[in-house]
PDB file of C-alpha atoms and ligand atoms in Angstrom:
ATOM      1  CA  UNK A 782      19.440 -11.255   4.073  1.00  0.00           C
ATOM      2  CA  UNK A 783      15.661 -11.114   4.295  1.00  0.00           C
ATOM      3  CA  UNK A 784      13.726  -9.236   1.663  1.00  0.00           C
ATOM      4  CA  UNK A 785      10.618  -7.469   2.915  1.00  0.00           C
ATOM      5  CA  UNK A 786       7.949  -5.718   0.887  1.00  0.00           C
ATOM      6  CA  UNK A 787       5.892  -3.106   2.694  1.00  0.00           C
ATOM      7  CA  UNK A 788       2.628  -1.906   1.210  1.00  0.00           C
ATOM      8  CA  UNK A 789       1.140   1.096   2.936  1.00  0.00           C
ATOM      9  CA  UNK A 790      -2.327   2.467   2.415  1.00  0.00           C
ATOM     10  CA  UNK A 791      -5.580   3.492   3.954  1.00  0.00           C
ATOM     11  CA  UNK A 792      -7.162   0.197   2.914  1.00  0.00           C
ATOM     12  CA  UNK A 793     -10.641   1.650   3.298  1.00  0.00           C
ATOM     13  CA  UNK A 794     -11.417  -1.024   2.215  1.00  0.00           C
ATOM     14  CA  UNK A 795      -8.643  -3.340   1.025  1.00  0.00           C
ATOM     15  CA  UNK A 796      -9.468  -4.684  -2.454  1.00  0.00           C
ATOM     16  CA  UNK A 797      -8.229  -7.187  -5.035  1.00  0.00           C
ATOM     17  CA  UNK A 798      -5.815  -4.762  -6.722  1.00  0.00           C
ATOM     18  CA  UNK A 799      -3.945  -4.367  -3.414  1.00  0.00           C
ATOM     19  CA  UNK A 800      -3.653  -8.139  -3.109  1.00  0.00           C
ATOM     20  CA  UNK A 801      -2.640  -8.451  -6.755  1.00  0.00           C
ATOM     21  CA  UNK A 802       0.223  -5.947  -6.621  1.00  0.00           C
ATOM     22  CA  UNK A 803       1.447  -7.338  -3.287  1.00  0.00           C
ATOM     23  CA  UNK A 804       1.456 -10.878  -4.683  1.00  0.00           C
ATOM     24  CA  UNK A 805       3.198  -9.901  -7.932  1.00  0.00           C
ATOM     25  CA  UNK A 806       5.820  -7.913  -6.028  1.00  0.00           C
ATOM     26  CA  UNK A 807       6.468 -10.950  -3.842  1.00  0.00           C
ATOM     27  CA  UNK A 808       6.808 -13.298  -6.812  1.00  0.00           C
ATOM     28  CA  UNK A 809       8.741 -11.037  -9.161  1.00  0.00           C
ATOM     29  CA  UNK A 810      11.141  -9.639  -6.559  1.00  0.00           C
ATOM     30  CA  UNK A 811      11.483 -12.882  -4.638  1.00  0.00           C
ATOM     31  CA  UNK A 812      10.394 -11.303  -1.351  1.00  0.00           C
ATOM     32  CA  UNK A 813      10.340 -13.349   1.839  1.00  0.00           C
ATOM     33  CA  UNK A 814       7.365 -11.471   3.208  1.00  0.00           C
ATOM     34  CA  UNK A 815       4.935  -8.702   2.305  1.00  0.00           C
ATOM     35  CA  UNK A 816       3.757  -6.571   5.191  1.00  0.00           C
ATOM     36  CA  UNK A 817       0.514  -4.650   4.829  1.00  0.00           C
ATOM     37  CA  UNK A 818       0.608  -1.426   6.779  1.00  0.00           C
ATOM     38  CA  UNK A 819      -2.764   0.225   7.313  1.00  0.00           C
ATOM     39  CA  UNK A 820      -2.140   3.915   7.996  1.00  0.00           C
ATOM     40  CA  UNK A 821      -3.208   5.704  11.134  1.00  0.00           C
ATOM     41  CA  UNK A 822      -3.776   9.149   9.672  1.00  0.00           C
ATOM     42  CA  UNK A 823      -2.358   9.888   6.253  1.00  0.00           C
ATOM     43  CA  UNK A 824      -0.730  13.287   5.729  1.00  0.00           C
ATOM     44  CA  UNK A 825      -2.519  13.881   2.420  1.00  0.00           C
ATOM     45  CA  UNK A 826      -5.882  12.605   3.638  1.00  0.00           C
ATOM     46  CA  UNK A 827      -6.186  14.565   6.885  1.00  0.00           C
ATOM     47  CA  UNK A 828      -9.535  16.051   5.922  1.00  0.00           C
ATOM     48  CA  UNK A 829     -11.020  12.800   4.717  1.00  0.00           C
ATOM     49  CA  UNK A 830     -13.420  10.807   6.820  1.00  0.00           C
ATOM     50  CA  UNK A 831     -11.771   7.447   7.206  1.00  0.00           C
ATOM     51  CA  UNK A 832     -13.129   4.232   8.739  1.00  0.00           C
ATOM     52  CA  UNK A 833     -11.969   3.343  12.233  1.00  0.00           C
ATOM     53  CA  UNK A 834      -8.462   1.917  12.088  1.00  0.00           C
ATOM     54  CA  UNK A 835      -9.355  -1.319  13.897  1.00  0.00           C
ATOM     55  CA  UNK A 836     -11.947  -2.158  11.242  1.00  0.00           C
ATOM     56  CA  UNK A 837      -9.540  -1.332   8.414  1.00  0.00           C
ATOM     57  CA  UNK A 838      -7.006  -3.577  10.124  1.00  0.00           C
ATOM     58  CA  UNK A 839      -9.578  -6.390  10.467  1.00  0.00           C
ATOM     59  CA  UNK A 840     -10.443  -6.120   6.788  1.00  0.00           C
ATOM     60  CA  UNK A 841      -6.780  -6.410   5.789  1.00  0.00           C
ATOM     61  CA  UNK A 842      -6.306  -9.358   8.120  1.00  0.00           C
ATOM     62  CA  UNK A 843      -9.307 -11.172   6.624  1.00  0.00           C
ATOM     63  CA  UNK A 844      -8.252 -10.444   3.046  1.00  0.00           C
ATOM     64  CA  UNK A 845      -4.678 -11.707   3.353  1.00  0.00           C
ATOM     65  CA  UNK A 846      -5.616 -14.961   5.100  1.00  0.00           C
ATOM     66  CA  UNK A 847      -5.376 -17.175   1.993  1.00  0.00           C
ATOM     67  CA  UNK A 848      -1.917 -15.891   1.039  1.00  0.00           C
ATOM     68  CA  UNK A 849       1.406 -17.307   2.169  1.00  0.00           C
ATOM     69  CA  UNK A 850       3.947 -14.850   3.535  1.00  0.00           C
ATOM     70  CA  UNK A 851       1.551 -11.932   3.742  1.00  0.00           C
ATOM     71  CA  UNK A 852       1.210 -10.247   7.108  1.00  0.00           C
ATOM     72  CA  UNK A 853      -0.367  -7.110   8.527  1.00  0.00           C
ATOM     73  CA  UNK A 854       1.295  -4.720  10.945  1.00  0.00           C
ATOM     74  CA  UNK A 855      -0.321  -2.458  13.502  1.00  0.00           C
ATOM     75  CA  UNK A 856       2.740  -0.241  13.775  1.00  0.00           C
ATOM     76  CA  UNK A 857       1.242   2.900  12.203  1.00  0.00           C
ATOM     77  CA  UNK A 858      -2.130   2.451  13.906  1.00  0.00           C
ATOM     78  CA  UNK A 859      -0.586   1.918  17.347  1.00  0.00           C
ATOM     79  CA  UNK A 860       1.917   4.726  16.893  1.00  0.00           C
ATOM     80  CA  UNK A 861      -0.994   7.134  16.655  1.00  0.00           C
ATOM     81  CA  UNK A 862      -0.833  10.560  15.053  1.00  0.00           C
ATOM     82  CA  UNK A 863       0.098  11.049  11.435  1.00  0.00           C
ATOM     83  CA  UNK A 864       1.735   8.131   9.634  1.00  0.00           C
ATOM     84  CA  UNK A 865       4.954   8.931   7.833  1.00  0.00           C
ATOM     85  CA  UNK A 866       6.497   6.338   5.561  1.00  0.00           C
ATOM     86  CA  UNK A 867      10.068   7.260   6.494  1.00  0.00           C
ATOM     87  CA  UNK A 868       9.303   6.520  10.175  1.00  0.00           C
ATOM     88  CA  UNK A 869       7.750   3.192   9.310  1.00  0.00           C
ATOM     89  CA  UNK A 870      10.748   2.189   7.229  1.00  0.00           C
ATOM     90  CA  UNK A 871      13.123   3.291   9.995  1.00  0.00           C
ATOM     91  CA  UNK A 872      11.140   1.203  12.452  1.00  0.00           C
ATOM     92  CA  UNK A 873      11.496  -1.937  10.321  1.00  0.00           C
ATOM     93  CA  UNK A 874      15.189  -1.354   9.705  1.00  0.00           C
ATOM     94  CA  UNK A 875      15.841  -0.975  13.434  1.00  0.00           C
ATOM     95  CA  UNK A 876      13.665  -3.961  14.257  1.00  0.00           C
ATOM     96  CA  UNK A 877      15.663  -6.229  11.993  1.00  0.00           C
ATOM     97  CA  UNK A 878      18.958  -4.885  13.334  1.00  0.00           C
ATOM     98  CA  UNK A 879      17.738  -5.614  16.883  1.00  0.00           C
ATOM     99  CA  UNK A 880      16.814  -9.112  15.795  1.00  0.00           C
ATOM    100  CA  UNK A 881      20.313  -9.458  14.352  1.00  0.00           C
ATOM    101  CA  UNK A 882      19.009 -10.022  10.903  1.00  0.00           C
ATOM    102  CA  UNK A 883      19.959  -8.111   7.802  1.00  0.00           C
ATOM    103  CA  UNK A 884      17.023  -6.907   5.787  1.00  0.00           C
ATOM    104  CA  UNK A 885      16.361  -5.242   2.496  1.00  0.00           C
ATOM    105  CA  UNK A 886      13.175  -3.205   2.243  1.00  0.00           C
ATOM    106  CA  UNK A 887      10.945  -2.616  -0.766  1.00  0.00           C
ATOM    107  CA  UNK A 888       8.146  -0.087  -0.559  1.00  0.00           C
ATOM    108  CA  UNK A 889       5.282  -1.164  -2.812  1.00  0.00           C
ATOM    109  CA  UNK A 890       2.913   1.436  -4.244  1.00  0.00           C
ATOM    110  CA  UNK A 891       0.650   2.303  -7.132  1.00  0.00           C
ATOM    111  CA  UNK A 892       2.105   4.639  -9.746  1.00  0.00           C
ATOM    112  CA  UNK A 893      -0.033   7.510  -8.425  1.00  0.00           C
ATOM    113  CA  UNK A 894       2.566   7.923  -5.697  1.00  0.00           C
ATOM    114  CA  UNK A 895       5.050   9.181  -8.320  1.00  0.00           C
ATOM    115  CA  UNK A 896       2.900  12.288  -8.635  1.00  0.00           C
ATOM    116  CA  UNK A 897       3.528  13.560  -5.126  1.00  0.00           C
ATOM    117  CA  UNK A 898       6.335  11.558  -3.533  1.00  0.00           C
ATOM    118  CA  UNK A 899       8.586  14.616  -3.629  1.00  0.00           C
ATOM    119  CA  UNK A 900       6.271  16.179  -1.056  1.00  0.00           C
ATOM    120  CA  UNK A 901       6.440  13.215   1.318  1.00  0.00           C
ATOM    121  CA  UNK A 902       8.191  13.988   4.570  1.00  0.00           C
ATOM    122  CA  UNK A 903      11.910  13.061   4.596  1.00  0.00           C
ATOM    123  CA  UNK A 904      11.707  11.617   1.125  1.00  0.00           C
ATOM    124  CA  UNK A 905      15.500  11.321   0.954  1.00  0.00           C
ATOM    125  CA  UNK A 906      15.363   8.986   3.923  1.00  0.00           C
ATOM    126  CA  UNK A 907      12.683   6.914   2.245  1.00  0.00           C
ATOM    127  CA  UNK A 908      14.969   6.396  -0.744  1.00  0.00           C
ATOM    128  CA  UNK A 909      17.926   5.536   1.445  1.00  0.00           C
ATOM    129  CA  UNK A 910      15.961   2.981   3.482  1.00  0.00           C
ATOM    130  CA  UNK A 911      14.001   1.207   0.758  1.00  0.00           C
ATOM    131  CA  UNK A 912      13.686   0.582  -2.938  1.00  0.00           C
ATOM    132  CA  UNK A 913      10.487   2.017  -4.346  1.00  0.00           C
ATOM    133  CA  UNK A 914       8.402  -0.427  -6.375  1.00  0.00           C
ATOM    134  CA  UNK A 915       5.611   1.058  -8.465  1.00  0.00           C
ATOM    135  CA  UNK A 916       2.773  -0.628 -10.290  1.00  0.00           C
ATOM    136  CA  UNK A 917       0.821   0.842 -13.161  1.00  0.00           C
ATOM    137  CA  UNK A 918      -2.506   2.362 -12.264  1.00  0.00           C
ATOM    138  CA  UNK A 919      -5.499   3.227 -14.435  1.00  0.00           C
ATOM    139  CA  UNK A 920      -5.194   6.915 -13.610  1.00  0.00           C
ATOM    140  CA  UNK A 921      -1.771   7.233 -15.293  1.00  0.00           C
ATOM    141  CA  UNK A 922      -0.606   6.460 -18.821  1.00  0.00           C
ATOM    142  CA  UNK A 923       2.511   4.398 -19.412  1.00  0.00           C
ATOM    143  CA  UNK A 924       4.344   7.451 -20.808  1.00  0.00           C
ATOM    144  CA  UNK A 925       3.414   9.547 -17.815  1.00  0.00           C
ATOM    145  CA  UNK A 926       4.680   6.854 -15.444  1.00  0.00           C
ATOM    146  CA  UNK A 927       7.961   6.400 -17.317  1.00  0.00           C
ATOM    147  CA  UNK A 928       8.543  10.170 -17.448  1.00  0.00           C
ATOM    148  CA  UNK A 929       7.782  10.752 -13.781  1.00  0.00           C
ATOM    149  CA  UNK A 930       9.873   7.761 -12.794  1.00  0.00           C
ATOM    150  CA  UNK A 931      12.877   9.152 -14.668  1.00  0.00           C
ATOM    151  CA  UNK A 932      12.522  12.625 -13.133  1.00  0.00           C
ATOM    152  CA  UNK A 933      12.400  11.183  -9.623  1.00  0.00           C
ATOM    153  CA  UNK A 934      15.247   8.743 -10.222  1.00  0.00           C
ATOM    154  CA  UNK A 935      17.450  11.564 -11.473  1.00  0.00           C
ATOM    155  CA  UNK A 936      16.495  13.875  -8.642  1.00  0.00           C
ATOM    156  CA  UNK A 937      17.225  11.367  -5.868  1.00  0.00           C
ATOM    157  CA  UNK A 938      19.855   9.379  -7.686  1.00  0.00           C
ATOM    158  CA  UNK A 939      18.072   6.097  -6.937  1.00  0.00           C
ATOM    159  CA  UNK A 940      16.584   3.394  -9.120  1.00  0.00           C
ATOM    160  CA  UNK A 941      12.839   2.789  -8.948  1.00  0.00           C
ATOM    161  CA  UNK A 942      11.418  -0.591  -9.914  1.00  0.00           C
ATOM    162  CA  UNK A 943       8.456  -0.308 -12.236  1.00  0.00           C
ATOM    163  CA  UNK A 944       6.416  -3.489 -12.641  1.00  0.00           C
ATOM    164  CA  UNK A 945       3.874  -3.546 -15.408  1.00  0.00           C
ATOM    165  CA  UNK A 946       0.769  -5.604 -14.850  1.00  0.00           C
ATOM    166  CA  UNK A 947      -2.672  -5.723 -16.298  1.00  0.00           C
ATOM    167  CA  UNK A 948      -4.206  -2.621 -14.817  1.00  0.00           C
ATOM    168  CA  UNK A 949      -7.022  -3.401 -12.439  1.00  0.00           C
ATOM    169  CA  UNK A 950      -9.392  -0.479 -12.404  1.00  0.00           C
ATOM    170  CA  UNK A 951     -10.336  -0.797  -8.783  1.00  0.00           C
ATOM    171  CA  UNK A 952     -10.164   1.870  -6.113  1.00  0.00           C
ATOM    172  CA  UNK A 953     -11.416   1.997  -2.552  1.00  0.00           C
ATOM    173  CA  UNK A 954     -13.159   5.263  -3.436  1.00  0.00           C
ATOM    174  CA  UNK A 955     -15.238   3.505  -6.068  1.00  0.00           C
ATOM    175  CA  UNK A 956     -16.043   0.652  -3.708  1.00  0.00           C
ATOM    176  CA  UNK A 957     -17.273   3.066  -1.028  1.00  0.00           C
ATOM    177  CA  UNK A 958     -19.459   4.804  -3.600  1.00  0.00           C
ATOM    178  CA  UNK A 959     -20.907   1.548  -4.845  1.00  0.00           C
ATOM    179  CA  UNK A 960     -21.812   0.448  -1.311  1.00  0.00           C
ATOM    180  CA  UNK A 961     -23.554   3.756  -0.668  1.00  0.00           C
ATOM    181  CA  UNK A 962     -25.558   3.174  -3.859  1.00  0.00           C
ATOM    182  CA  UNK A 963     -26.436  -0.393  -2.873  1.00  0.00           C
ATOM    183  CA  UNK A 964     -24.429  -1.798  -5.753  1.00  0.00           C
ATOM    184  CA  UNK A 965     -22.621  -5.135  -5.550  1.00  0.00           C
ATOM    185  CA  UNK A 966     -18.921  -5.088  -4.758  1.00  0.00           C
ATOM    186  CA  UNK A 967     -18.136  -8.791  -4.782  1.00  0.00           C
ATOM    187  CA  UNK A 968     -16.150  -8.275  -8.004  1.00  0.00           C
ATOM    188  CA  UNK A 969     -13.697  -6.112  -6.105  1.00  0.00           C
ATOM    189  CA  UNK A 970     -13.254  -7.424  -2.553  1.00  0.00           C
ATOM    190  CA  UNK A 971     -13.063 -10.858  -0.902  1.00  0.00           C
ATOM    191  CA  UNK A 972     -16.205 -12.225   0.754  1.00  0.00           C
ATOM    192  CA  UNK A 973     -14.794 -11.844   4.263  1.00  0.00           C
ATOM    193  CA  UNK A 974     -14.165  -8.148   3.645  1.00  0.00           C
ATOM    194  CA  UNK A 975     -17.733  -7.761   2.366  1.00  0.00           C
ATOM    195  CA  UNK A 976     -18.991  -9.371   5.563  1.00  0.00           C
ATOM    196  CA  UNK A 977     -17.114  -6.856   7.721  1.00  0.00           C
ATOM    197  CA  UNK A 978     -18.469  -4.014   5.590  1.00  0.00           C
ATOM    198  CA  UNK A 979     -22.060  -5.149   5.948  1.00  0.00           C
ATOM    199  CA  UNK A 980     -21.884  -6.174   9.615  1.00  0.00           C
ATOM    200  CA  UNK A 981     -20.627  -2.690  10.478  1.00  0.00           C
ATOM    201  CA  UNK A 982     -22.776  -0.838   7.945  1.00  0.00           C
ATOM    202  CA  UNK A 983     -19.677   0.792   6.494  1.00  0.00           C
ATOM    203  CA  UNK A 984     -19.950   3.272   3.619  1.00  0.00           C
ATOM    204  CA  UNK A 985     -23.713   3.654   3.825  1.00  0.00           C
ATOM    205  CA  UNK A 986     -24.473   7.327   3.736  1.00  0.00           C
TER     206      UNK A 986
HETATM  207  P1  ATP B1417      -8.607   5.525  -2.211  1.00  0.00           P
HETATM  208  O1  ATP B1417      -9.461   5.558  -3.435  1.00  0.00           O
HETATM  209  O2  ATP B1417      -9.363   5.639  -0.930  1.00  0.00           O
HETATM  210  O3  ATP B1417      -7.388   6.414  -2.276  1.00  0.00           O
HETATM  211  P2  ATP B1417      -7.035   3.259  -3.101  1.00  0.00           P
HETATM  212  O4  ATP B1417      -7.795   2.273  -3.898  1.00  0.00           O
HETATM  213  O5  ATP B1417      -6.140   4.222  -3.841  1.00  0.00           O
HETATM  214  O6  ATP B1417      -8.036   4.024  -2.132  1.00  0.00           O
HETATM  215  P3  ATP B1417      -5.105   3.056  -1.019  1.00  0.00           P
HETATM  216  O7  ATP B1417      -5.366   2.448   0.323  1.00  0.00           O
HETATM  217  O8  ATP B1417      -5.026   4.530  -1.161  1.00  0.00           O
HETATM  218  O9  ATP B1417      -6.227   2.471  -2.009  1.00  0.00           O
HETATM  219  O10 ATP B1417      -3.839   2.393  -1.711  1.00  0.00           O
HETATM  220  C1  ATP B1417      -2.779   1.733  -1.094  1.00  0.00           C
HETATM  221  C2  ATP B1417      -1.722   1.497  -2.170  1.00  0.00           C
HETATM  222  O11 ATP B1417      -2.230   0.628  -3.200  1.00  0.00           O
HETATM  223  C3  ATP B1417      -1.294   2.798  -2.882  1.00  0.00           C
HETATM  224  O12 ATP B1417       0.091   2.734  -3.143  1.00  0.00           O
HETATM  225  C4  ATP B1417      -2.088   2.747  -4.172  1.00  0.00           C
HETATM  226  O13 ATP B1417      -1.448   3.477  -5.213  1.00  0.00           O
HETATM  227  C5  ATP B1417      -2.104   1.255  -4.469  1.00  0.00           C
HETATM  228  N1  ATP B1417      -3.260   0.889  -5.289  1.00  0.00           N
HETATM  229  C6  ATP B1417      -4.563   0.978  -4.940  1.00  0.00           C
HETATM  230  N2  ATP B1417      -5.361   0.568  -5.938  1.00  0.00           N
HETATM  231  C7  ATP B1417      -4.550   0.197  -6.958  1.00  0.00           C
HETATM  232  C8  ATP B1417      -4.783  -0.304  -8.285  1.00  0.00           C
HETATM  233  N3  ATP B1417      -6.020  -0.503  -8.757  1.00  0.00           N
HETATM  234  N4  ATP B1417      -3.698  -0.584  -9.061  1.00  0.00           N
HETATM  235  C9  ATP B1417      -2.441  -0.360  -8.591  1.00  0.00           C
HETATM  236  N5  ATP B1417      -2.165   0.113  -7.357  1.00  0.00           N
HETATM  237  C10 ATP B1417      -3.192   0.397  -6.538  1.00  0.00           C
HETATM  238 MG1   MG B1418      -5.368   5.956  -2.911  1.00  0.00          MG
END
């Protein structure tokens, strides 16, 4: 039985907190592989201006290079249209069945997802296909996370794994703002990601 972690996001750009939670999930849950899944279009970000998917993919690819058993998938980008987590999880389940391999899926997210996961499309399916793994995030207090987690667990009758780490106060939003203000971002993203940002003049206004 292979254990896969899937971390979905816009990754605009990928930053150290993404790498940190993916790594800790892999170590603490003994995952065989963590798959980064840059979204095509995200249902809750339809009105946002988002960097071209190929560049977001390239940034993820560059960032994960030093890590063993991290990979990046183009599934959501190539699928086109809006990315739905339940479809992505179904795709990976079917893929492993076709490859005659049993798999267990873990969907890795920041705790902010607990705030709106009930509105995600086919959320019941998500819970039946994967175990949700949440990491603390600066925007939510510990009590808020524990309370929300309990409400959702009771509602869907599923256990959620909550992993507490040192909170890293990093967000892609802040990184984009810093670039537009000509502020340094090397504290937050790997050098190779910075190179892609500057070569393509991303996030300048
Ligand atoms: P944006 O500000 O554009 O929303 P983001 O930093 O939240 O970007 P996403 O691509 O939206 O990055 O996040 C992908 C996943 O990583 C989400 O599940 C998100 O909750 C999680 N995540 C992002 N930053 C952190 C962080 N600092 N700590 C914990 N989880 C995080
Ligand atoms: Mg986000």
